[in-house]
Coordinates of C-alpha atoms in Angstrom, one line a residue:
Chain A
X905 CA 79.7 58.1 36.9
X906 CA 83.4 59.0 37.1
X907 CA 85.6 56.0 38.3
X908 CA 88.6 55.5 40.7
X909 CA 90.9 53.5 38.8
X910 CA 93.9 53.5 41.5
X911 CA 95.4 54.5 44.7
X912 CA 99.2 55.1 45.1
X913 CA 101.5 56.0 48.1
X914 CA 104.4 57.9 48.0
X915 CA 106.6 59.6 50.1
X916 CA 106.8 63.7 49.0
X917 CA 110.8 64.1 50.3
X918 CA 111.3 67.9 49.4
X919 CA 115.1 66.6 48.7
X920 CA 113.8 64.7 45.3
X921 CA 112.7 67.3 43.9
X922 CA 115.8 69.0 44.3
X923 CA 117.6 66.3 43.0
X924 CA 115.6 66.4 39.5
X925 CA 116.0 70.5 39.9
X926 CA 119.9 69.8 39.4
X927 CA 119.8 67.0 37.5
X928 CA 121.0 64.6 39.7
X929 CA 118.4 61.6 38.3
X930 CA 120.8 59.3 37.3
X931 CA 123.2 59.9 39.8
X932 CA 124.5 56.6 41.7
X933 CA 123.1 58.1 44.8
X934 CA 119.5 59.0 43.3
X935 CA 118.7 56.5 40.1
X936 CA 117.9 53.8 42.4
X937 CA 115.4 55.4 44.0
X938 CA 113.8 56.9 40.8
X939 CA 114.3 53.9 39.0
X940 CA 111.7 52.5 41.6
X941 CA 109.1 54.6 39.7
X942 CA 109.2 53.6 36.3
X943 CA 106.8 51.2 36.7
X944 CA 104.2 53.6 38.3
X945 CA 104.7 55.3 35.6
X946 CA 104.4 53.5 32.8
X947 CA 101.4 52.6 34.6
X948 CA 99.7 56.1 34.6
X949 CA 100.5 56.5 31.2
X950 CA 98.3 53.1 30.2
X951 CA 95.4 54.5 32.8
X952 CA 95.5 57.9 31.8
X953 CA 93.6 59.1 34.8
X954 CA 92.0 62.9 34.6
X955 CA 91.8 64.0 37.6
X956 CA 94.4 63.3 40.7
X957 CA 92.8 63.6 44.6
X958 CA 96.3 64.5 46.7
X959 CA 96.1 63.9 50.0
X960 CA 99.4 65.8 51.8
X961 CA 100.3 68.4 54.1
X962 CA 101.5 71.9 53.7
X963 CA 105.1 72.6 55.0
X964 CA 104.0 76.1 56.6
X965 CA 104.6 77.3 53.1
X966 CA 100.9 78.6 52.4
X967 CA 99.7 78.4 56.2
X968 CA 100.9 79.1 59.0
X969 CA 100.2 78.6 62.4
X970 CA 97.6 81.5 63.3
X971 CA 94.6 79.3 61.5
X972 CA 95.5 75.2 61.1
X973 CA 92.1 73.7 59.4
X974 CA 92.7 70.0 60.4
X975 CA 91.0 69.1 56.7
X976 CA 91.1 71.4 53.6
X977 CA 89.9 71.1 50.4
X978 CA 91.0 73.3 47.7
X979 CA 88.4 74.2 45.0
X980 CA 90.7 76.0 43.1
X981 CA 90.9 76.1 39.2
X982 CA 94.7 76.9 39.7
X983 CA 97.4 75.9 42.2
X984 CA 100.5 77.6 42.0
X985 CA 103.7 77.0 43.3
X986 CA 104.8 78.4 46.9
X987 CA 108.3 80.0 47.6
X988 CA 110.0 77.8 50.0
X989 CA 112.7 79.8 50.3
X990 CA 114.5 79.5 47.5
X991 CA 112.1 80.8 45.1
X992 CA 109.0 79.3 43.3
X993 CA 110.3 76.3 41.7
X994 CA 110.6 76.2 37.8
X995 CA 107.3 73.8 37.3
X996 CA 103.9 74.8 35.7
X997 CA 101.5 75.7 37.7
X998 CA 98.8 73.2 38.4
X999 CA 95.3 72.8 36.9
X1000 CA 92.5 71.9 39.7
X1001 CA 89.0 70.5 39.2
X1002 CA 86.5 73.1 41.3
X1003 CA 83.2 71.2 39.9
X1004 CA 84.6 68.1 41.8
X1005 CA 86.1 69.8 44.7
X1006 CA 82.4 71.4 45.6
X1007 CA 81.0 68.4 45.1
X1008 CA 83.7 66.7 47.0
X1009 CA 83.1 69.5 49.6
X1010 CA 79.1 68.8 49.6
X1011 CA 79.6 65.1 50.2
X1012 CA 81.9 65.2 52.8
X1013 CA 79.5 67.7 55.3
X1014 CA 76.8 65.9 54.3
X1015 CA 78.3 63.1 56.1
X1016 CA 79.7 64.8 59.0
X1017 CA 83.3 66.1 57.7
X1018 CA 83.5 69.5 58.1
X1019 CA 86.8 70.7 55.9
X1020 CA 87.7 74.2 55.6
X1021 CA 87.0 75.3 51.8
X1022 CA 90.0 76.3 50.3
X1023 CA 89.6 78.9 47.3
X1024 CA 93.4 80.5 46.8
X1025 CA 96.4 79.1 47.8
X1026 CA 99.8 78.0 46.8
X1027 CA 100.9 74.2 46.6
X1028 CA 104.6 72.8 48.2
X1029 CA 106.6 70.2 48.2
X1030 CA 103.7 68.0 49.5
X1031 CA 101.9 67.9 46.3
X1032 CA 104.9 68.8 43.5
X1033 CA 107.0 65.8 44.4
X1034 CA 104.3 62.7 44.2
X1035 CA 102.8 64.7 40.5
X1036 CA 106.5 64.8 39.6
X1037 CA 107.4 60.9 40.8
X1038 CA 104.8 59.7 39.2
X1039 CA 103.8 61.7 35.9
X1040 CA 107.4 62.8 35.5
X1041 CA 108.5 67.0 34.9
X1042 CA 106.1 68.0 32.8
X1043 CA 108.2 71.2 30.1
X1044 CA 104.1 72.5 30.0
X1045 CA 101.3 71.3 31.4
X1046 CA 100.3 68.4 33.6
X1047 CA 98.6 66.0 32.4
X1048 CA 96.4 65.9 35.1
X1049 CA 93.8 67.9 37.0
X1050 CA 94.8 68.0 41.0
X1051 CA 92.5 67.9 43.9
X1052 CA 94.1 68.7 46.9
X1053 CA 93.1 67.6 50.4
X1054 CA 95.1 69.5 53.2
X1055 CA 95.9 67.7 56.6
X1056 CA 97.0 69.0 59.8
X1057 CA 99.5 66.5 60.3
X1058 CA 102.1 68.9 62.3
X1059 CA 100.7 71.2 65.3
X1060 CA 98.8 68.7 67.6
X1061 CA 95.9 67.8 67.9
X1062 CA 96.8 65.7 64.6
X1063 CA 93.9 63.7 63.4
X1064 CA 93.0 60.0 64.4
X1065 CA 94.3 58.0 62.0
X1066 CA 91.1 56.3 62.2
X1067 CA 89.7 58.9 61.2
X1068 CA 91.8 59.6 58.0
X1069 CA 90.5 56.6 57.1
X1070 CA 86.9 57.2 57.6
X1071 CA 87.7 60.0 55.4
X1072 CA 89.3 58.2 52.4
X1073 CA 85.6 56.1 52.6
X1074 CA 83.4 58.9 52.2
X1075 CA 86.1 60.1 49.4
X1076 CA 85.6 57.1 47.3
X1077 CA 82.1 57.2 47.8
X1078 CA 82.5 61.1 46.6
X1079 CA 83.9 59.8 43.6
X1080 CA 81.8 56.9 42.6
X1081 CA 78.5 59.4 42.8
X1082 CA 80.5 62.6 40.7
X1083 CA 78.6 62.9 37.5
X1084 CA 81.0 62.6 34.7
X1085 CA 83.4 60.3 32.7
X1086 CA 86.3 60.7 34.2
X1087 CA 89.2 58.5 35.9
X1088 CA 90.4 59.1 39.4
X1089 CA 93.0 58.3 41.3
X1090 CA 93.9 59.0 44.6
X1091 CA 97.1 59.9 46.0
X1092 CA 98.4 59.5 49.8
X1093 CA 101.7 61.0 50.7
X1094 CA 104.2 61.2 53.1
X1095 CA 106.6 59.2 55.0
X1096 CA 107.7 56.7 55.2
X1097 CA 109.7 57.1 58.9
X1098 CA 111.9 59.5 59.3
X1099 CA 112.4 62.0 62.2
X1100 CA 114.0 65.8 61.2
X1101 CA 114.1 67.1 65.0
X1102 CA 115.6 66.4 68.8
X1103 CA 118.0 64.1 70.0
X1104 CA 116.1 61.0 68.0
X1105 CA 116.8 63.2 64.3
X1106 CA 118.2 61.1 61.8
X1107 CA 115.9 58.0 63.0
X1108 CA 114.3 55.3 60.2
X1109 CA 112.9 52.0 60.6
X1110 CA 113.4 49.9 57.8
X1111 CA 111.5 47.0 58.3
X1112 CA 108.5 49.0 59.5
X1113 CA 108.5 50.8 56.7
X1114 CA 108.1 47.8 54.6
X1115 CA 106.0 46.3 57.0
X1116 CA 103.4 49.2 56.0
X1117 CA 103.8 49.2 52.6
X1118 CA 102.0 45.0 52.9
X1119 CA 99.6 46.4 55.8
X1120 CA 98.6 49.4 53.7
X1121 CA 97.4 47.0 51.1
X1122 CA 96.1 43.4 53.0
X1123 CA 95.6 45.1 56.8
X1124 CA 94.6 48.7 56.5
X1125 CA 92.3 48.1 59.4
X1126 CA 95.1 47.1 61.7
X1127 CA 96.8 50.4 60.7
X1128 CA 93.6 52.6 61.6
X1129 CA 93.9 51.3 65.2
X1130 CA 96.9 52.5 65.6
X1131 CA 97.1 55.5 68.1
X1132 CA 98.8 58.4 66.7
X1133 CA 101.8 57.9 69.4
X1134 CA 102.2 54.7 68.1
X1135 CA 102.7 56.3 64.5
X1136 CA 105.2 58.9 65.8
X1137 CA 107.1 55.9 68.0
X1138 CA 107.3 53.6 65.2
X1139 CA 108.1 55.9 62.0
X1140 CA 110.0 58.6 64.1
X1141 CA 108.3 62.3 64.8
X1142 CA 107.6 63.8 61.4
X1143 CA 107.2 60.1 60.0
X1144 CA 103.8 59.9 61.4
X1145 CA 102.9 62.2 58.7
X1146 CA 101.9 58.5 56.5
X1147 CA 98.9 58.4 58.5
X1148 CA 97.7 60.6 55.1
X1149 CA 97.6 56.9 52.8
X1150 CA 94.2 55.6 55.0
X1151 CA 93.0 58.4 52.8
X1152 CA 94.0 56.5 50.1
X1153 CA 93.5 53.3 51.2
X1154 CA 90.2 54.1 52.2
X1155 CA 88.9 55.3 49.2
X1156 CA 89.9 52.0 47.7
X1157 CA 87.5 48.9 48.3
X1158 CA 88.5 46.5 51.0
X1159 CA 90.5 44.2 48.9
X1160 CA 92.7 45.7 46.6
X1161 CA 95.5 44.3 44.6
X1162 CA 99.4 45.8 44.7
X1163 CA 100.7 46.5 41.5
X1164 CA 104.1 47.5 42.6
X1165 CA 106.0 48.9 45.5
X1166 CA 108.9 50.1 45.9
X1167 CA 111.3 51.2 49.0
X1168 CA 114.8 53.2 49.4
X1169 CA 116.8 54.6 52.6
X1170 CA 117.4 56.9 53.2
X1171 CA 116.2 59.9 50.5
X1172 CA 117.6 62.4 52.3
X1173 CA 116.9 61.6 55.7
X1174 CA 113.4 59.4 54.7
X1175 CA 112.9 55.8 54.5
X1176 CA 110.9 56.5 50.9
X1177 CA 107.8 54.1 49.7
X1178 CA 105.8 53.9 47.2
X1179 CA 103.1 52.1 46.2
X1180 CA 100.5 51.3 43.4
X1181 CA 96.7 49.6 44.3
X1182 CA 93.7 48.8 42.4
X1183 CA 90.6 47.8 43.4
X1184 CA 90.6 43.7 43.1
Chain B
X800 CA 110.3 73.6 78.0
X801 CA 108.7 72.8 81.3
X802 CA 107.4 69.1 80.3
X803 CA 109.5 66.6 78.6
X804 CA 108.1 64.9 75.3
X805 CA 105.9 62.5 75.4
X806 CA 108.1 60.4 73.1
X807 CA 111.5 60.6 74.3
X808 CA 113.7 62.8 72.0
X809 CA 111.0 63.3 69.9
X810 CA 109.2 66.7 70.2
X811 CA 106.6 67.3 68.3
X812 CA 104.5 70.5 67.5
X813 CA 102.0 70.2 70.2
X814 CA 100.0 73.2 72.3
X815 CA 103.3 74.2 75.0
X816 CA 105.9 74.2 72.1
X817 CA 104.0 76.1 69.5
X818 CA 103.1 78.9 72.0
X819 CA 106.9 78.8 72.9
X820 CA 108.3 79.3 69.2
X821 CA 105.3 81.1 67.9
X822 CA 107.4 84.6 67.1
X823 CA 110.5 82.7 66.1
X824 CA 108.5 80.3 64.2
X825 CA 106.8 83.5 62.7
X826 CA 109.7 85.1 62.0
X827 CA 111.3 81.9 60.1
X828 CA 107.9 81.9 58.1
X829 CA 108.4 85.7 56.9
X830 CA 111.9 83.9 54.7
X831 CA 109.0 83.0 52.6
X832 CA 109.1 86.6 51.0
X833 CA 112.3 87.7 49.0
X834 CA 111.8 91.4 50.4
X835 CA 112.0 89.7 53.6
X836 CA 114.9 87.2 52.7
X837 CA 116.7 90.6 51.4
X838 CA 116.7 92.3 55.0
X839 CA 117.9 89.6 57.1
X840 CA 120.8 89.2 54.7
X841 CA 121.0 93.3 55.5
X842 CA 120.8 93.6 59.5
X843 CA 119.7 89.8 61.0
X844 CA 118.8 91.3 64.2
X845 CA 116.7 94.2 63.2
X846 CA 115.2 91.8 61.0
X847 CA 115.0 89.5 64.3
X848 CA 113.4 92.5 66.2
X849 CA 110.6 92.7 64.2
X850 CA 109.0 89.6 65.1
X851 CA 109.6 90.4 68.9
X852 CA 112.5 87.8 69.6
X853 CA 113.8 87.8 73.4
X854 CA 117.5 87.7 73.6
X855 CA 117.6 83.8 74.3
X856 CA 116.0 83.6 70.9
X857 CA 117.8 86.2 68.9
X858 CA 121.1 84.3 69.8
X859 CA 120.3 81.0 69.2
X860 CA 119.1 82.4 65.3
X861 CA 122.3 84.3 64.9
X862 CA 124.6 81.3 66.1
X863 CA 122.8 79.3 64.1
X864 CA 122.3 76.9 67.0
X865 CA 119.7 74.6 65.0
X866 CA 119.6 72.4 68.8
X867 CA 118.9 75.3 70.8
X868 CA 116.4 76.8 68.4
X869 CA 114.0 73.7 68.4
X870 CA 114.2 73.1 72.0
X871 CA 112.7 76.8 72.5
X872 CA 110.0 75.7 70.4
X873 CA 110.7 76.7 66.9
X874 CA 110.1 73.8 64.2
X875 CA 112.4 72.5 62.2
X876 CA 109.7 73.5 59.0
X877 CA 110.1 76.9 60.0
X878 CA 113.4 77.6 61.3
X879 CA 114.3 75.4 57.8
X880 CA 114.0 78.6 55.5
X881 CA 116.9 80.3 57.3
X882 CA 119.2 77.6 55.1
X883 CA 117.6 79.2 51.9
X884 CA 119.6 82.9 53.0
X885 CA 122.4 80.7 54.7
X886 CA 122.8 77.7 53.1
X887 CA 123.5 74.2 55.0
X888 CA 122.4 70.9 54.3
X889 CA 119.5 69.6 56.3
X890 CA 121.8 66.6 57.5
X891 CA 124.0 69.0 58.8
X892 CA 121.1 70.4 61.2
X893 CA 120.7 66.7 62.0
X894 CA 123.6 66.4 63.2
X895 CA 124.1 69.1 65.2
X896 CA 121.2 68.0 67.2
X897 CA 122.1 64.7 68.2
X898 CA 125.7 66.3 69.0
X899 CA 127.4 64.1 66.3
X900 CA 129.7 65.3 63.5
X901 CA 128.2 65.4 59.6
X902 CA 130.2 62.1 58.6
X903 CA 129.0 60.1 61.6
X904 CA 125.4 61.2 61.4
X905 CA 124.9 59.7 57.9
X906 CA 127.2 56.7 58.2
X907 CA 125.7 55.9 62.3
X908 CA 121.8 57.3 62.0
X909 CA 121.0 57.2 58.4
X910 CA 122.6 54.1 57.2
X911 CA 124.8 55.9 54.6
X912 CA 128.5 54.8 53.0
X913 CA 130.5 57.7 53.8

C-alpha cells in the first residue's frame, strides 16, 4: 500500500514567487526567509516522495464566483499554470496522479464528502509557491506528481475548520488503502495571519502565528474547535485561509514529530510559516 | 453596505458583499485574458461598460480608489489584477485603505525598517 511519509505547512505568499521570478533569493530582504527552507528541502530530497496531495485555495484565477465547490479535487493528468494577470508564469506545467485522485474521489463520498470532481483547470499561486519552497524551480519537470484539493476559503460560507480536519482523516485513510508503492506527502497552505483588505489591512500576529505552528503539531484538536470567526479575529481576514493545514494535520496520526519550522514577517504583507511533520 | 462586518474592519466575502461587487468583481476577473487586459489599457470605461458598472463603480476603478472599491464590495483578489495593466505594489493598496502614507504602513502595520 502507498505510504504518507510527511505533512508540511507553508504559507503560498504570491509575493515569493515573484521574488524568485526576479531573482531576488538572496536579497537581504528575501534570503532569510528562503533560507528557512533548506532544511525542508534537503529533507524531500532524502524522502523522495511521488506523489504530493496540496491542499490550497484558488485566487479567483481558475474560478470565479458564479459556481464556488467548497471541496474540489482535481483528477487531472496535467495542471497548468493560470494567468494572474501578468501572464502564465515561466514554470513547467504540473504532472497530476488521476488513478489516485478517483480513488481519492471514491473514498471521500463513500464517507460522506461530497467534492466537486475537477477534470480541467489551471493551478495559481496556491499551489506553485509551496512545490517551488519546497522542491525548489524546477528548469524541466517536477519531481513530483500533484494532487490538488480545492477549498472555498474566500466567499462565505467557508468550511468548519472542524471539518477540514475531518477531511485530512479520511485523506490519510485514502492514502494508506491506495494500491501501489508509492510515498505521499501532504501539503497544507496558506497563512499564516495576514489581512489584505479594510481599515484592519496590514494586520499580523506574530506570536499567534508561532503559537500555531506548536498547536498544529501537539494540539491540532484545540485548533479544530476553533470557530471560523475566531480564525479571521486572530490571523486577520484573509489569514484564516490556514484553516487548509487540519487537512494536513489530519491526515497525519495523532502524534506526530516536528522536523523543522520555520517563521518570517512579514513576506509581503504575511506573517509566513512553515512546517515539516512525520508520523511519530 | 447596509450591515457593518462582523469583525470590525475586517470584511470578508460573505452573501451581502459578493452580490454587491459581483459585476465589478467580474469585470476585475476578465484581466485574466490579455485580449481583455489590451482594451482596458484602450478605453477603461467601455471596457468598464461591459460588465454593467453603475457610475459609483466606474469611478472608483478609474480613480483607482482601492478603499472605495472594496467597500462597494469588490475583493481585493479581484480588483488585484487591475495592478497587472497599472502597476502598484500591493502595500501601496494597503495603505491607502487604512488612510496612511506607503512609508508609515510598512514601518507602523507591517513591522518593516523603512
Amino acid at each position: 500500500m502507498a505510504r504518507l511519509v510527511g505533512g508540511m505547512g507553508t504559507s503560498h505568499v504570491p509575493s515569493i514567487g515573484v521574488a524568485l521570478d526576479k531573482g531576488l533569493r538572496d536579497t537581504p530582504e528575501w534570503k532569510p526567509f528562503f533560507d528557512g527552507y533548506v532544511p525542508a528541502q534537503e529533507w524531500v530530497k532524502e524522502h523522495k516522495p511521488d506523489v504530493a496531495v496540496v491542499v490550497f485555495n484558488d485566487h479567483y484565477n481558475a474560478m470565479f464566483l458564479d459556481r464556488v465547490p467548497t471541496f474540489g479535487v482535481g483528477c487531472a493528468e496535467e495542471y497548468q499554470i493560470v494567468d494572474e494577470g501578468w501572464g502564465p508564469r515561466a514554470i513547467p506545467s504540473f504532472t497530476g496522479h488521476s488513478a489516485f485522485s478517483w480513488h481519492l474521489v471514491d473514498s471521500l463520498v463513500e464517507n460522506h464528502f461530497d467534492p466537486e470532481i475537477i477534470q480541467e483547470i489551471k493551478v495559481d499561486h496556491g499551489l506553485q509557491v509551496p512545490l517551488e519552497l519546497f522542491w525548489g524551480k524546477p528548469e524541466q519537470e517536477w519531481p513530483v506528481k500533484v494532487v490538488p484539493i480545492f477549498v472555498n476559503v474566500l466567499q462565505y460560507p467557508i468550511p468548519l475548520p472542524a471539518r477540514l480536519y475531518d477531511l485530512g482523516k479520511q485523506l490519510g485513510r485514502a492514502i494508506e488503502s491506495y494500491d501501489s508503492d508509492e510515498k505521499f506527502v501532504v501539503l497544507g497552505t496558506g497563512g499564516l495571519s495576514h489581512q489584505l483588505q479594510g481599515a484592519r489591512a496590514g494586520f499580523t500576529n506574530p506570536p499567534a502565528d508561532r503559537q500555531f505552528l506548536i498547536d498544529i503539531a501537539q494540539n491540532p484538536d484545540k485548533l479544530a474547535g476553533w470557530s471560523r470567526e475566531q480564525y479571521v479575529e486572530t490571523f486577520g481576514g484573509e489569514g484564516a485561509e490556514l484553516i487548509m493545514w487540519l487537512v494536513m494535520r489530519g491526515a497525519l496520526s495523532p502524534d506526530v514529530v516536528a522536523r523543522f519550522s520555520h517563521y518570517f514577517v512579514p513576506a509581503s504583507m504575511t506573517g509566513a510559516g512553515m512546517i515539516v511533520l512525520e508520523n511519530a | 453596505m447596509g450591515e457593518p462586518d462582523r469583525i470590525p474592519d475586517t470584511p470578508i466575502l460573505d452573501r451581502q458583499r459578493q452580490l454587491r461587487g459581483y459585476r465589478m468583481n467580474k469585470m476585475a476577473m476578465g484581466l485574466g485574458d490579455p485580449v481583455n487586459r489590451e482594451a482596458f489599457k484602450a478605453d477603461e470605461p467601455a471596457y468598464l461598460d461591459r460588465f454593467g458598472l453603475s457610475e459609483e463603480e466606474k469611478t472608483a476603478v478609474l480613480t483607482r480608489n482601492w478603499k472605495e472599491m472594496i467597500r462597494l464590495g469588490g475583493n481585493l483578489f479581484f480588483v488585484l489584477k487591475i495592478t497587472a495593466v497599472d502597476p502598484i505594489r500591493i502595500t501601496e493598496i494597503g495603505a491607502h485603505q487604512v488612510d496612511m502614507d506607503h512609508e508609515s504602513f510598512l514601518r507602523d502595520r507591517l513591522g518593516k525598517k523603512v
